[in-house]
Amino acid sequence: MPVTPEIILVLIVLAATVVLFVTDKLRVDIIAIIIMLTLGWLGLISPSQTFSGFASNAVISVMAVMILGYGVDRTGVMIRLSRMIVRIAGASEARLMTLISAVVGVLSGFMQNIGSAALFLPAILRISKKTGIPRGRMVMPMGFMAILGGTITMVGSSPLILLNDLLAQGNLEPFGIFAVTPIGLVLLLAGIIYFLMLGRYLLPSGEVGAGGPPPQQDVIETWQLPANMHHYIVPKKSSLVGASRDDISLKSRYSLHLLAVKTGRDILYAPWRYSVFAEGQILSILGTPEDAERFAVDYDLVPVGNPERHTEEIGEEHAGFAEIIVRPHSPYTGKTLREISFRKQHGLEVILSLTKEGEHRGDVADIPMNPGDTFVVFGPWEKINRIGQGPEFVLSTVPEEKGVDSARGPFALLCLTGGIALTFTGVPIALGLLTGAIAMILGRVLTIDEAYRAIDWRTVFLLAGLIPLGLAMDQTGTAAFLADAMMNLLAMTHPFLILLGIAVLATFFSLFMSNVAATVLLVPLVIIIGTSTGLDPRGLALLVALCASNSFVLPTHQVNAFLMTPGGYRNADYLRAGGGMTILFLFITTGLVYILFVI
C-alpha cells in the first residue's frame, strides 16, 4: 500500500499523542483537545467529524452511567451493598479486591463493562472510606476486571457481539455464546492473581480518597473529636425515664453530647433541652468511653448489642460533623445558643466553639455569638446544608452526603438495570443508558442540575477528543497501512508469531480508535491471512475481537476514562499497572488461541 502525505501526517499525530500521554506533562483532556483540533486544522477529517466524538456512543454512554451511578448512590443502595461486601470480606485489601473483582468480572460477562463498573464504583468508594484502604488501590483493579470480564461470553463486549456478523459475511461458522468462556475465565483469574501478587508495587498508595482525607476525617482530626459513638438502651427501671435533657446536665456533669435519640424506627437528632426520655429509647452519645460508662452506670443504661450497626444508622449517609462560622451582620450576633433555641431551630448538636477568647468544649449555650465565631456541629446532612444557605452562618465544610432518599432506591435500581437491559434488545448502549438516566430525573431521584454536576467533563473531553483520531486512521488508510505492514512482516514466520502479531496490532489499534472499528478493520484482513496460511480464520478473528479489549496501558478505554477521576489516577499509573496487564493479556490470549485453534 503506497504511503500518502495524509498517512504520514496521521502517523506524526499518532506519535505525538503517544509522547504526550507517556510524558504526562499535560492533563489528558487537554491532550485530547489538542489532538482533535490538530486533525481538523490539518484537514485530515472534516469539521463535522472533528467534533463528532461528542455525539458518539461511547461518550454518551459514559455521561449516562455517571448520572445513573450518582442517582443510585443518592438512594443509599450502594451503602447497603458496601456494608454487605465488608461483612463478607472484612477489612482485608486482598479479600476485598478478590471478591469485588470476581463479582464485577462475572457480571461484565453478561452486561456492558461500563455498566458493571458504574454499578460498583459508588460501593467501592464507600468501602475505601470505611476501611481506610486508598481508593486508588481498589478502583483500577475493579475497572480492569470489568474489561476482562467482557471476554467471558460472546455478549460481554461490543467486539465479540459484532464478531459473529463479520464471520457470517465471510461464510464462516459463528461462535456459541460460551465458546470464549475458557479463555475469558483464565484472563479474569490471571488478572486477579496479577493484582494480588503485584498490586502493592503497581497501584498508587495515597490518602483515602483522591486529593486528601475526606471532610469528615479532616474535621475529626483537626478538632480532635472523640472517635466513637456510644449507644445505650433506656430500660424501664432507669431513673432517666420521665426526665428531660435539661434535668441530667449531660455536658456539665459528664462532658458528653447527646447526638440522637431513636424511638422505634424514628430518629430525632439533637433533641431539644425539654425533650423527655422514655423506656426503650436508644441514646447515641459522643464522648470518651470512660465518661459514657459513668453516665450509663448512674442511670442503669444497657449497651446495645451491635454498636457498629447503630453508628452506621445514625451517621455515615444520614448525618455527620461540619464547621459553621457566624456571618458578618448575622441576626444572631450578640445572642446565645440558648436564646435562639439552636437545637430546636436548626436540629443540630453543637460539639464545641472557637471564639476570640479561645476554644470552648464545655457548655457553650450561654456564650454570646460574634461574627467569625466557629462552631463544630453534628446533625443530618440536609439540615447542615440548610444552615449554610441562611443569613446566620457560613458552612465551611463540604458535606460528604447530600441526604439519602432510600424510598427511591428500588426505582433508581430499576432505572439502572432497565437502561442496561435495553441494550440486550439491540438498542444502542447510549440510547438505553441515557433513557435510564432521564427516567431517574423524571422520577425525582435527582434533579437535572445534579445530573449535570454528576458528569466528569474531563472524561467527556478525553474520549470525545480521541475519537477523531480513530476516524483519521481509518479514513486516510493509516490503519490499513499499518496492518498490511505488520502482516507482510509476519507472513512467513512461525504460526505463534503470526498470532502474536495480530494480537499486538489489535491491541495497538484499540488504544486510539474504538474497539468496534478495530475489529471491523482487522477481522476481514485476518480471515484472508488465515485462508492463505492454512491457519483457522475463525481463531484469528476471535483473537482480534478479544485483543480489541486489551486496552489497559492508557486511559483511552471508556471504563478506564470513567474511573480515572474517581480513582485519582495519572497516565503514569495506567502505564505502570496496565503495561504488565497488557503483556499478560497478549500471551494468555495468543497461547490459548494457538492451543485451541492451531495445534
Short mmCIF file of C-alpha atoms in Angstrom, two decimals, residues 81-534:
data_model
loop_
_atom_site.label_atom_id
_atom_site.label_comp_id
_atom_site.label_asym_id
_atom_site.label_seq_id
_atom_site.Cartn_x
_atom_site.Cartn_y
_atom_site.Cartn_z
CA LEU A 81 -24.07 -3.17 49.24
CA SER A 82 -20.76 -1.86 50.59
CA ARG A 83 -21.69 -2.97 54.13
CA MET A 84 -22.53 -6.46 52.85
CA ILE A 85 -19.21 -6.70 51.00
CA VAL A 86 -17.25 -5.59 54.08
CA ARG A 87 -19.14 -8.09 56.26
CA ILE A 88 -18.19 -10.91 53.88
CA ALA A 89 -14.59 -9.92 53.10
CA GLY A 90 -13.68 -7.92 56.21
CA ALA A 91 -11.20 -5.06 56.01
CA SER A 92 -8.52 -7.08 54.20
CA GLU A 93 -7.45 -5.38 50.97
CA ALA A 94 -6.67 -8.72 49.31
CA ARG A 95 -10.02 -10.31 50.21
CA LEU A 96 -11.97 -7.19 49.22
CA MET A 97 -10.16 -6.92 45.89
CA THR A 98 -10.69 -10.62 45.14
CA LEU A 99 -14.41 -10.57 45.98
CA ILE A 100 -15.17 -7.34 44.11
CA SER A 101 -13.07 -8.33 41.10
CA ALA A 102 -14.71 -11.74 40.80
CA VAL A 103 -18.25 -10.35 41.07
CA VAL A 104 -17.64 -7.45 38.68
CA GLY A 105 -15.81 -9.70 36.22
CA VAL A 106 -18.55 -12.33 36.04
CA LEU A 107 -21.23 -9.62 35.85
CA SER A 108 -19.40 -8.00 32.91
CA GLY A 109 -19.66 -11.25 31.01
CA PHE A 110 -23.38 -10.63 30.64
CA MET A 111 -23.64 -6.83 30.50
CA GLN A 112 -21.61 -3.97 29.06
CA ASN A 113 -18.46 -3.48 31.17
CA ILE A 114 -19.09 0.24 31.57
CA GLY A 115 -22.41 -0.65 33.22
CA SER A 116 -20.89 -3.03 35.76
CA ALA A 117 -18.14 -0.52 36.57
CA ALA A 118 -20.71 2.23 37.12
CA LEU A 119 -22.78 -0.08 39.32
CA PHE A 120 -19.93 -0.92 41.70
CA LEU A 121 -17.96 2.35 41.74
CA PRO A 122 -20.05 4.08 44.47
CA ALA A 123 -19.81 0.98 46.67
CA ILE A 124 -16.03 0.81 46.24
CA LEU A 125 -15.60 4.49 47.15
CA ARG A 126 -17.62 3.90 50.32
CA ILE A 127 -15.64 0.76 51.17
CA SER A 128 -12.44 2.79 50.77
CA LYS A 129 -13.75 5.38 53.21
CA LYS A 130 -14.97 2.74 55.66
CA THR A 131 -11.85 0.54 55.68
CA GLY A 132 -9.17 3.21 55.18
CA ILE A 133 -7.85 1.48 52.04
CA PRO A 134 -6.86 4.15 49.47
CA ARG A 135 -9.38 4.22 46.64
CA GLY A 136 -6.55 4.22 44.09
CA ARG A 137 -5.75 0.66 45.18
CA MET A 138 -9.31 -0.55 44.65
CA VAL A 139 -10.82 1.31 41.69
CA MET A 140 -8.33 0.31 38.99
CA PRO A 141 -8.44 -3.44 39.71
CA MET A 142 -12.23 -3.28 39.56
CA GLY A 143 -12.10 -1.47 36.22
CA PHE A 144 -9.59 -3.88 34.74
CA MET A 145 -11.70 -6.86 35.86
CA ALA A 146 -14.76 -5.27 34.25
CA ILE A 147 -12.85 -5.18 30.95
CA LEU A 148 -11.51 -8.73 31.38
CA GLY A 149 -14.96 -9.99 32.34
CA GLY A 150 -16.23 -8.82 28.96
CA THR A 151 -14.30 -11.71 27.43
CA ILE A 152 -16.21 -14.42 29.33
CA THR A 153 -19.12 -14.65 26.88
CA MET A 154 -19.82 -13.63 23.31
CA VAL A 155 -22.18 -10.91 24.57
CA GLY A 156 -19.74 -9.39 27.08
CA SER A 157 -18.18 -6.76 24.81
CA SER A 158 -19.04 -4.96 21.58
CA PRO A 159 -16.25 -6.60 19.50
CA LEU A 160 -17.39 -10.11 20.49
CA ILE A 161 -21.04 -9.24 19.82
CA LEU A 162 -20.04 -7.96 16.36
CA LEU A 163 -17.72 -10.86 15.57
CA ASN A 164 -20.38 -13.38 14.52
CA ASP A 165 -21.81 -10.93 11.98
CA LEU A 166 -18.35 -10.48 10.46
CA LEU A 167 -17.84 -14.24 10.37
CA ALA A 168 -21.18 -14.68 8.59
CA GLN A 169 -20.04 -12.20 5.94
CA GLY A 170 -17.03 -14.43 5.34
CA ASN A 171 -19.19 -17.59 5.20
CA LEU A 172 -17.68 -18.90 8.41
CA GLU A 173 -19.45 -20.71 11.25
CA PRO A 174 -20.41 -18.38 14.14
CA PHE A 175 -19.38 -18.97 17.76
CA GLY A 176 -21.77 -20.08 20.51
CA ILE A 177 -22.36 -17.71 23.41
CA PHE A 178 -19.99 -19.61 25.74
CA ALA A 179 -17.36 -20.56 23.13
CA VAL A 180 -14.99 -17.95 24.52
CA THR A 181 -15.65 -18.73 28.21
CA PRO A 182 -12.50 -20.83 28.87
CA ILE A 183 -10.29 -18.01 27.59
CA GLY A 184 -12.27 -15.33 29.46
CA LEU A 185 -12.18 -17.18 32.77
CA VAL A 186 -8.41 -17.71 32.50
CA LEU A 187 -7.96 -13.99 31.75
CA LEU A 188 -10.12 -12.98 34.73
CA LEU A 189 -8.33 -15.35 37.10
CA ALA A 190 -4.94 -14.17 35.83
CA GLY A 191 -5.97 -10.54 36.34
CA ILE A 192 -7.00 -11.19 39.95
CA ILE A 193 -3.74 -13.05 40.69
CA TYR A 194 -1.79 -10.26 38.95
CA PHE A 195 -3.08 -7.63 41.37
CA LEU A 196 -2.88 -9.92 44.40
CA MET A 197 0.81 -10.51 43.74
CA LEU A 198 1.92 -7.18 42.29
CA GLY A 199 -0.78 -4.70 43.27
CA ARG A 200 1.18 -3.35 46.22
CA TYR A 201 4.01 -2.37 43.86
CA LEU A 202 1.97 -1.19 40.86
CA LEU A 203 -1.02 0.65 42.33
CA PRO A 204 -0.74 4.18 43.74
CA SER A 205 -0.84 4.37 47.54
CA GLY A 206 -2.06 7.72 48.75
CA GLU A 207 -4.65 9.09 51.09
CA VAL A 208 -8.06 7.52 51.36
CA GLY A 209 -9.94 9.19 48.52
CA ALA A 210 -8.45 11.41 45.85
CA GLY A 211 -6.97 14.71 46.86
CA GLY A 212 -6.51 14.09 50.61
CA PRO A 213 -8.66 12.89 53.51
CA PRO A 214 -12.43 13.18 53.25
CA PRO A 215 -14.05 16.17 55.00
CA GLN A 216 -15.34 14.09 57.95
CA GLN A 217 -11.91 12.69 58.71
CA ASP A 218 -10.42 16.16 58.34
CA VAL A 219 -12.91 17.72 60.81
CA ILE A 220 -12.43 14.91 63.35
CA GLU A 221 -8.62 15.13 63.20
CA THR A 222 -8.45 18.95 63.14
CA TRP A 223 -10.67 19.38 66.21
CA GLN A 224 -9.54 16.15 67.93
CA LEU A 225 -13.10 14.91 68.32
CA PRO A 226 -13.91 11.60 70.04
CA ALA A 227 -13.56 8.78 67.56
CA ASN A 228 -16.53 6.65 68.59
CA MET A 229 -20.22 6.96 69.38
CA HIS A 230 -21.75 5.08 72.30
CA HIS A 231 -25.28 3.69 72.19
CA TYR A 232 -27.43 2.76 75.20
CA ILE A 233 -30.97 1.47 75.69
CA VAL A 234 -33.12 3.17 78.33
CA PRO A 235 -34.68 0.34 80.43
CA LYS A 236 -37.89 0.64 82.43
CA LYS A 237 -36.01 0.80 85.75
CA SER A 238 -33.76 3.71 84.66
CA SER A 239 -34.22 6.99 86.53
CA LEU A 240 -33.82 8.63 83.11
CA VAL A 241 -37.42 7.67 82.23
CA GLY A 242 -39.58 10.80 82.52
CA ALA A 243 -36.58 13.14 82.89
CA SER A 244 -35.76 15.88 80.39
CA ARG A 245 -32.43 16.61 78.79
CA ASP A 246 -32.03 19.70 80.96
CA ASP A 247 -32.53 17.61 84.10
CA ILE A 248 -29.47 15.44 83.59
CA SER A 249 -26.85 18.16 82.74
CA LEU A 250 -25.15 15.86 80.30
CA LYS A 251 -22.42 18.30 79.27
CA SER A 252 -21.52 19.82 82.62
CA ARG A 253 -21.59 16.55 84.62
CA TYR A 254 -20.33 14.05 82.06
CA SER A 255 -18.73 16.04 79.19
CA LEU A 256 -20.97 14.12 76.76
CA HIS A 257 -23.04 15.17 73.75
CA LEU A 258 -26.42 13.62 73.02
CA LEU A 259 -26.36 13.27 69.25
CA ALA A 260 -29.63 11.45 68.66
CA VAL A 261 -32.48 9.54 70.27
CA LYS A 262 -34.08 6.60 68.47
CA THR A 263 -37.67 5.73 69.34
CA GLY A 264 -38.83 2.69 67.42
CA ARG A 265 -37.90 3.43 63.80
CA ASP A 266 -37.78 7.21 64.27
CA ILE A 267 -34.53 9.06 64.90
CA LEU A 268 -34.50 12.53 66.48
CA TYR A 269 -31.19 14.35 66.06
CA ALA A 270 -30.05 16.97 68.60
CA PRO A 271 -33.05 16.63 70.97
CA TRP A 272 -34.28 19.91 72.47
CA ARG A 273 -33.47 20.59 76.12
CA TYR A 274 -37.08 19.93 77.17
CA SER A 275 -37.26 16.58 75.37
CA VAL A 276 -38.37 13.81 77.76
CA PHE A 277 -36.74 10.38 77.83
CA ALA A 278 -38.86 7.22 77.64
CA GLU A 279 -38.44 3.48 78.14
CA GLY A 280 -36.99 1.61 75.16
CA GLN A 281 -35.31 4.61 73.55
CA ILE A 282 -31.75 4.25 72.24
CA LEU A 283 -29.44 7.14 73.08
CA SER A 284 -26.48 7.88 70.79
CA ILE A 285 -23.77 9.73 72.70
CA LEU A 286 -20.41 11.28 71.77
CA GLY A 287 -17.60 11.39 74.30
CA THR A 288 -14.85 9.36 75.88
CA PRO A 289 -15.55 5.70 76.79
CA GLU A 290 -14.93 6.48 80.47
CA ASP A 291 -17.45 9.34 80.60
CA ALA A 292 -20.01 7.32 78.65
CA GLU A 293 -19.62 4.34 81.00
CA ARG A 294 -20.00 6.58 84.07
CA PHE A 295 -23.23 8.06 82.65
CA ALA A 296 -24.57 4.59 81.81
CA VAL A 297 -23.88 3.27 85.33
CA ASP A 298 -25.52 6.29 87.02
CA TYR A 299 -28.73 5.80 85.04
CA ASP A 300 -28.73 1.98 84.70
CA LEU A 301 -28.50 2.13 80.90
CA VAL A 302 -27.93 -1.02 78.83
CA PRO A 303 -25.36 -1.04 75.97
CA VAL A 304 -26.80 -2.02 72.58
CA GLY A 305 -25.85 -5.39 71.19
CA ASN A 306 -24.43 -4.16 67.87
CA PRO A 307 -22.95 -0.65 68.33
CA GLU A 308 -21.39 -0.55 64.85
CA ARG A 309 -24.79 -1.01 63.18
CA HIS A 310 -26.25 1.84 65.24
CA THR A 311 -23.29 4.08 64.40
CA GLU A 312 -23.88 3.41 60.71
CA GLU A 313 -27.60 4.05 61.13
CA ILE A 314 -27.10 7.37 62.96
CA GLY A 315 -24.11 8.64 60.96
CA GLU A 316 -22.47 7.88 57.61
CA GLU A 317 -25.03 8.56 54.91
CA HIS A 318 -27.52 10.32 57.20
CA ALA A 319 -25.50 12.73 59.36
CA GLY A 320 -22.03 13.96 60.21
CA PHE A 321 -19.82 16.76 61.51
CA ALA A 322 -19.46 20.20 59.96
CA GLU A 323 -17.89 23.57 60.69
CA ILE A 324 -20.11 26.66 60.60
CA ILE A 325 -19.00 30.29 61.02
CA VAL A 326 -21.13 33.24 62.16
CA ARG A 327 -21.62 35.61 59.22
CA PRO A 328 -20.86 39.34 59.38
CA HIS A 329 -24.09 41.18 60.21
CA SER A 330 -25.67 37.88 61.26
CA PRO A 331 -29.04 38.33 63.02
CA TYR A 332 -27.62 36.05 65.75
CA THR A 333 -24.82 38.50 66.65
CA GLY A 334 -24.85 39.15 70.39
CA LYS A 335 -27.30 36.31 71.08
CA THR A 336 -26.59 32.97 72.73
CA LEU A 337 -27.42 29.47 71.52
CA ARG A 338 -29.94 29.12 74.34
CA GLU A 339 -31.69 32.37 73.42
CA ILE A 340 -32.27 31.30 69.83
CA SER A 341 -33.13 27.68 70.77
CA PHE A 342 -30.41 26.49 68.41
CA ARG A 343 -31.23 22.78 68.61
CA LYS A 344 -34.93 23.37 68.13
CA GLN A 345 -34.45 25.84 65.26
CA HIS A 346 -31.74 24.02 63.32
CA GLY A 347 -31.79 20.38 64.52
CA LEU A 348 -28.01 20.30 65.09
CA GLU A 349 -25.90 19.48 68.14
CA VAL A 350 -23.05 21.91 68.93
CA ILE A 351 -19.90 19.98 69.87
CA LEU A 352 -17.55 22.92 70.52
CA SER A 353 -16.98 26.55 69.63
CA LEU A 354 -13.99 28.76 68.85
CA THR A 355 -14.25 32.46 69.68
CA LYS A 356 -11.71 35.24 70.12
CA GLU A 357 -11.42 34.17 73.76
CA GLY A 358 -10.37 30.67 72.71
CA GLU A 359 -11.77 27.18 72.30
CA HIS A 360 -14.79 26.09 74.34
CA ARG A 361 -15.56 22.38 74.74
CA GLY A 362 -17.95 22.55 77.69
CA ASP A 363 -21.42 24.05 77.81
CA VAL A 364 -21.41 26.85 75.22
CA ALA A 365 -25.15 27.57 75.36
CA ASP A 366 -24.74 30.94 77.14
CA ILE A 367 -21.79 32.45 75.23
CA PRO A 368 -22.85 35.40 73.03
CA MET A 369 -22.09 34.91 69.34
CA ASN A 370 -19.97 37.29 67.28
CA PRO A 371 -19.06 37.40 63.57
CA GLY A 372 -16.22 34.96 62.88
CA ASP A 373 -17.06 32.58 65.74
CA THR A 374 -16.72 28.96 64.61
CA PHE A 375 -18.88 26.05 65.74
CA VAL A 376 -18.43 22.34 65.12
CA VAL A 377 -21.86 20.76 64.87
CA PHE A 378 -23.32 17.30 64.27
CA GLY A 379 -26.60 16.55 62.56
CA PRO A 380 -28.39 15.41 59.39
CA TRP A 381 -26.80 16.43 56.10
CA GLU A 382 -29.90 18.17 54.80
CA LYS A 383 -30.00 20.41 57.91
CA ILE A 384 -26.29 21.12 57.63
CA ASN A 385 -26.81 22.18 54.02
CA ARG A 386 -29.81 24.30 55.00
CA ILE A 387 -27.99 26.20 57.77
CA GLY A 388 -25.25 27.17 55.32
CA GLN A 389 -27.82 28.71 52.98
CA GLY A 390 -29.31 31.06 55.59
CA PRO A 391 -28.20 34.57 56.63
CA GLU A 392 -26.84 33.43 60.00
CA PHE A 393 -23.92 31.08 59.24
CA VAL A 394 -21.39 30.20 56.55
CA LEU A 395 -20.81 26.47 56.01
CA SER A 396 -17.04 25.93 55.81
CA THR A 397 -17.15 22.14 55.47
CA VAL A 398 -18.29 20.48 52.26
CA PRO A 399 -20.82 17.82 53.33
CA GLU A 400 -19.86 14.31 52.19
CA GLU A 401 -23.50 13.47 51.55
CA LYS A 402 -26.44 15.34 50.10
CA GLY A 403 -29.01 13.35 52.06
CA VAL A 404 -30.22 9.85 51.27
CA ASP A 405 -33.64 9.18 49.80
CA SER A 406 -33.85 5.45 50.48
CA ALA A 407 -37.51 5.31 49.44
CA ARG A 408 -36.48 5.85 45.82
CA GLY A 409 -33.83 3.14 45.94
CA PRO A 410 -35.86 0.45 44.12
CA PHE A 411 -36.87 2.91 41.41
CA ALA A 412 -33.26 4.07 40.95
CA LEU A 413 -32.10 0.46 40.59
CA LEU A 414 -34.91 -0.16 38.12
CA CYS A 415 -33.70 2.80 36.01
CA LEU A 416 -30.12 1.50 36.03
CA THR A 417 -30.92 -2.15 35.32
CA GLY A 418 -33.64 -1.17 32.86
CA GLY A 419 -31.23 1.02 30.91
CA ILE A 420 -28.72 -1.83 30.79
CA ALA A 421 -31.40 -4.38 29.87
CA LEU A 422 -32.46 -2.27 26.89
CA THR A 423 -29.03 -2.83 25.35
CA PHE A 424 -29.78 -6.57 25.11
CA THR A 425 -32.70 -5.85 22.79
CA GLY A 426 -30.42 -4.39 20.12
CA VAL A 427 -30.82 -0.81 21.29
CA PRO A 428 -27.51 1.14 21.19
CA ILE A 429 -25.96 1.27 24.65
CA ALA A 430 -26.01 5.08 24.71
CA LEU A 431 -29.73 5.16 23.95
CA GLY A 432 -30.53 2.58 26.61
CA LEU A 433 -28.42 4.13 29.36
CA LEU A 434 -29.47 7.71 28.66
CA THR A 435 -33.11 6.58 28.75
CA GLY A 436 -32.46 5.17 32.23
CA ALA A 437 -30.78 8.43 33.28
CA ILE A 438 -33.66 10.64 32.13
CA ALA A 439 -36.10 8.28 33.87
CA MET A 440 -34.21 8.92 37.12
CA ILE A 441 -34.58 12.65 36.63
CA LEU A 442 -38.29 12.41 35.81
CA GLY A 443 -38.73 10.11 38.82
CA ARG A 444 -37.12 12.77 41.05
CA VAL A 445 -34.26 10.55 42.16
CA LEU A 446 -32.09 13.57 41.33
CA THR A 447 -32.55 16.96 39.69
CA ILE A 448 -31.29 17.94 36.26
CA ASP A 449 -28.75 20.27 37.90
CA GLU A 450 -27.44 17.37 39.98
CA ALA A 451 -27.26 15.26 36.82
CA TYR A 452 -25.06 17.88 35.15
CA ARG A 453 -22.84 18.05 38.23
CA ALA A 454 -22.51 14.25 38.25
CA ILE A 455 -20.77 14.32 34.86
CA ASP A 456 -16.98 14.49 34.91
CA TRP A 457 -16.30 16.72 31.93
CA ARG A 458 -12.59 15.84 31.86
CA THR A 459 -13.56 12.28 30.96
CA VAL A 460 -16.02 13.51 28.34
CA PHE A 461 -13.40 15.65 26.58
CA LEU A 462 -10.80 12.87 26.82
CA LEU A 463 -12.99 10.40 24.95
CA ALA A 464 -14.54 12.92 22.55
CA GLY A 465 -11.13 14.32 21.66
CA LEU A 466 -9.55 10.96 20.79
CA ILE A 467 -12.41 9.52 18.73
CA PRO A 468 -11.50 11.72 15.70
CA LEU A 469 -8.01 10.19 15.76
CA GLY A 470 -9.56 6.79 15.11
CA LEU A 471 -11.60 8.29 12.27
CA ALA A 472 -8.47 9.81 10.73
CA MET A 473 -6.59 6.49 10.96
CA ASP A 474 -9.46 4.75 9.20
CA GLN A 475 -10.27 7.34 6.51
CA THR A 476 -6.70 8.13 5.45
CA GLY A 477 -5.79 4.44 5.20
CA THR A 478 -3.25 4.68 8.04
CA ALA A 479 -4.76 1.75 9.93
CA ALA A 480 -4.80 -0.42 6.81
CA PHE A 481 -1.21 0.64 6.03
CA LEU A 482 -0.02 -0.42 9.49
CA ALA A 483 -1.96 -3.68 9.30
CA ASP A 484 -0.51 -4.54 5.87
CA ALA A 485 3.00 -3.73 7.03
CA MET A 486 2.64 -5.92 10.11
CA MET A 487 1.14 -8.84 8.17
CA ASN A 488 3.81 -8.67 5.46
CA LEU A 489 6.46 -8.76 8.17
CA LEU A 490 4.98 -11.85 9.83
CA ALA A 491 3.72 -13.74 6.76
CA MET A 492 6.47 -16.38 6.63
CA THR A 493 7.12 -16.76 10.34
CA HIS A 494 6.00 -19.34 12.93
CA PRO A 495 2.21 -19.55 13.42
CA PHE A 496 2.54 -18.43 17.06
CA LEU A 497 4.35 -15.26 15.95
CA ILE A 498 1.61 -14.57 13.40
CA LEU A 499 -0.98 -14.85 16.17
CA LEU A 500 1.10 -12.64 18.46
CA GLY A 501 1.49 -10.04 15.72
CA ILE A 502 -2.26 -9.96 15.15
CA ALA A 503 -2.85 -9.63 18.91
CA VAL A 504 -0.36 -6.74 19.19
CA LEU A 505 -1.92 -4.96 16.21
CA ALA A 506 -5.47 -5.25 17.60
CA THR A 507 -4.23 -4.06 20.99
CA PHE A 508 -2.47 -1.04 19.49
CA PHE A 509 -5.48 -0.05 17.39
CA SER A 510 -7.81 -0.32 20.41
CA LEU A 511 -5.80 2.37 22.21
CA PHE A 512 -6.51 5.05 19.62
CA MET A 513 -9.68 4.01 17.84
CA SER A 514 -12.87 2.35 19.01
CA ASN A 515 -12.58 -1.37 19.63
CA VAL A 516 -15.51 -1.90 17.25
CA ALA A 517 -13.69 -0.01 14.48
CA ALA A 518 -10.53 -2.01 15.12
CA THR A 519 -12.50 -5.25 14.90
CA VAL A 520 -14.29 -4.26 11.69
CA LEU A 521 -10.97 -3.28 10.11
CA LEU A 522 -8.89 -6.29 11.15
CA VAL A 523 -11.29 -9.28 11.04
CA PRO A 524 -11.66 -9.34 7.21
CA LEU A 525 -7.89 -8.99 6.92
CA VAL A 526 -7.08 -11.88 9.29
CA ILE A 527 -9.67 -14.10 7.58
CA ILE A 528 -7.68 -13.66 4.36
CA ILE A 529 -4.42 -14.32 6.23
CA GLY A 530 -5.88 -17.49 7.76
CA THR A 531 -7.03 -18.79 4.38
CA SER A 532 -3.65 -18.12 2.76
CA THR A 533 -1.51 -19.54 5.58
CA GLY A 534 -3.64 -22.51 6.50
#
